[in-house]
CSV table of C-alpha atoms in Angstrom, one decimal:
chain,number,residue,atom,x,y,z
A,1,UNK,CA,-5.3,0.4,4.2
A,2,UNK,CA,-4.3,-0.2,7.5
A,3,UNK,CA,-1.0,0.9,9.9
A,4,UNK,CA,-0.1,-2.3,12.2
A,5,UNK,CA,2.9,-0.2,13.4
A,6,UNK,CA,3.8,3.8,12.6
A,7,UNK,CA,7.4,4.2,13.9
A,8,UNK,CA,9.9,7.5,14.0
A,9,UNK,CA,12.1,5.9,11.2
A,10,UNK,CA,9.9,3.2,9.4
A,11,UNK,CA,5.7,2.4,9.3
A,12,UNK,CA,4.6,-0.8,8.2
A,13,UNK,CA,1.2,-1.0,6.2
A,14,UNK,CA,-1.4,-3.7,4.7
A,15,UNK,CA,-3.3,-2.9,1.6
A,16,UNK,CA,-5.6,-5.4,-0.2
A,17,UNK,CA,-4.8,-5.4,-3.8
A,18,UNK,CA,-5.9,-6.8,-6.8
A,19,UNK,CA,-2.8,-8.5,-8.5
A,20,UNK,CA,-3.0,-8.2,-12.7
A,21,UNK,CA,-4.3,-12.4,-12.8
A,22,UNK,CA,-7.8,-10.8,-10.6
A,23,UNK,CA,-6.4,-12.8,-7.4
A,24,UNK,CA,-7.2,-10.5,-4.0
A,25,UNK,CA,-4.6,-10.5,-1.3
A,26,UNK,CA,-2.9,-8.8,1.3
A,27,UNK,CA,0.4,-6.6,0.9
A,28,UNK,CA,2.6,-5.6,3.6
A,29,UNK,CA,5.0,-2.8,3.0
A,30,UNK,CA,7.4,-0.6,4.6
A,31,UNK,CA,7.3,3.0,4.4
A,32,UNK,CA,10.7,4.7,4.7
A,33,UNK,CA,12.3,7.9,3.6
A,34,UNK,CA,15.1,6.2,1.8
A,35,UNK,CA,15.8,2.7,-0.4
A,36,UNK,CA,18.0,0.4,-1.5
A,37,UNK,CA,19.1,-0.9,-4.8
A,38,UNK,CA,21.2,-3.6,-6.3
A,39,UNK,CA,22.3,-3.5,-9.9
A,40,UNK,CA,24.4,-6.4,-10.8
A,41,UNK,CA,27.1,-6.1,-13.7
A,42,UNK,CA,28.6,-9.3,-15.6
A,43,UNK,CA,32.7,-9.3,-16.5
A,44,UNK,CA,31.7,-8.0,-20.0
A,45,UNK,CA,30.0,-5.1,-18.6
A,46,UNK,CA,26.4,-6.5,-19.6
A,47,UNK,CA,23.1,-4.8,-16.4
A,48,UNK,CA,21.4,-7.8,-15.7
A,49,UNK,CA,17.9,-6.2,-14.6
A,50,UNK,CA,14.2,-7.9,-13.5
A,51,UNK,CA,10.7,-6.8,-14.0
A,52,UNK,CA,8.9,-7.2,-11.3
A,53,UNK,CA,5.2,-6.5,-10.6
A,54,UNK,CA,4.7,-4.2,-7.0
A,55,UNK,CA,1.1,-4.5,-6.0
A,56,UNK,CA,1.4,-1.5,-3.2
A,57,UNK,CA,1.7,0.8,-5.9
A,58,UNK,CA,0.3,-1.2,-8.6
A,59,UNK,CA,3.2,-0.9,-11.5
A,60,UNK,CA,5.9,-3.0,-12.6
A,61,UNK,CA,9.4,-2.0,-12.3
């Protein structure tokens, strides 16, 4: 893992991963000390939500 930038607010990094389907690649991500999430509602009150694989840490969410 590499640190192309380590800032007072935000680092960025690059990790090579191994996605679940064996494919290699590279990953940039941004270390912060907070985040951001969106959780959209329909009129009837249904949570749409999505799965989504995240290769930095290697889990699906």
């Amino acid at each position: 893992m590499e640190y192309p930038f380590k800032g007072r607010v935000f680092s960025v990094k690059v990790e090579r991963v191994k996605l679940p389907n064996g494919r290699v690649m590279s990953v940039e991500a941004v270390e912060h000390p907070g985040a951001v999430a969106i959780l959209p509602v329909l009129d009837d009150g249904r949570i749409i939500l999505l799965k989504q694989y995240r290769p930095t840490i290697k889990e699906w969410l």
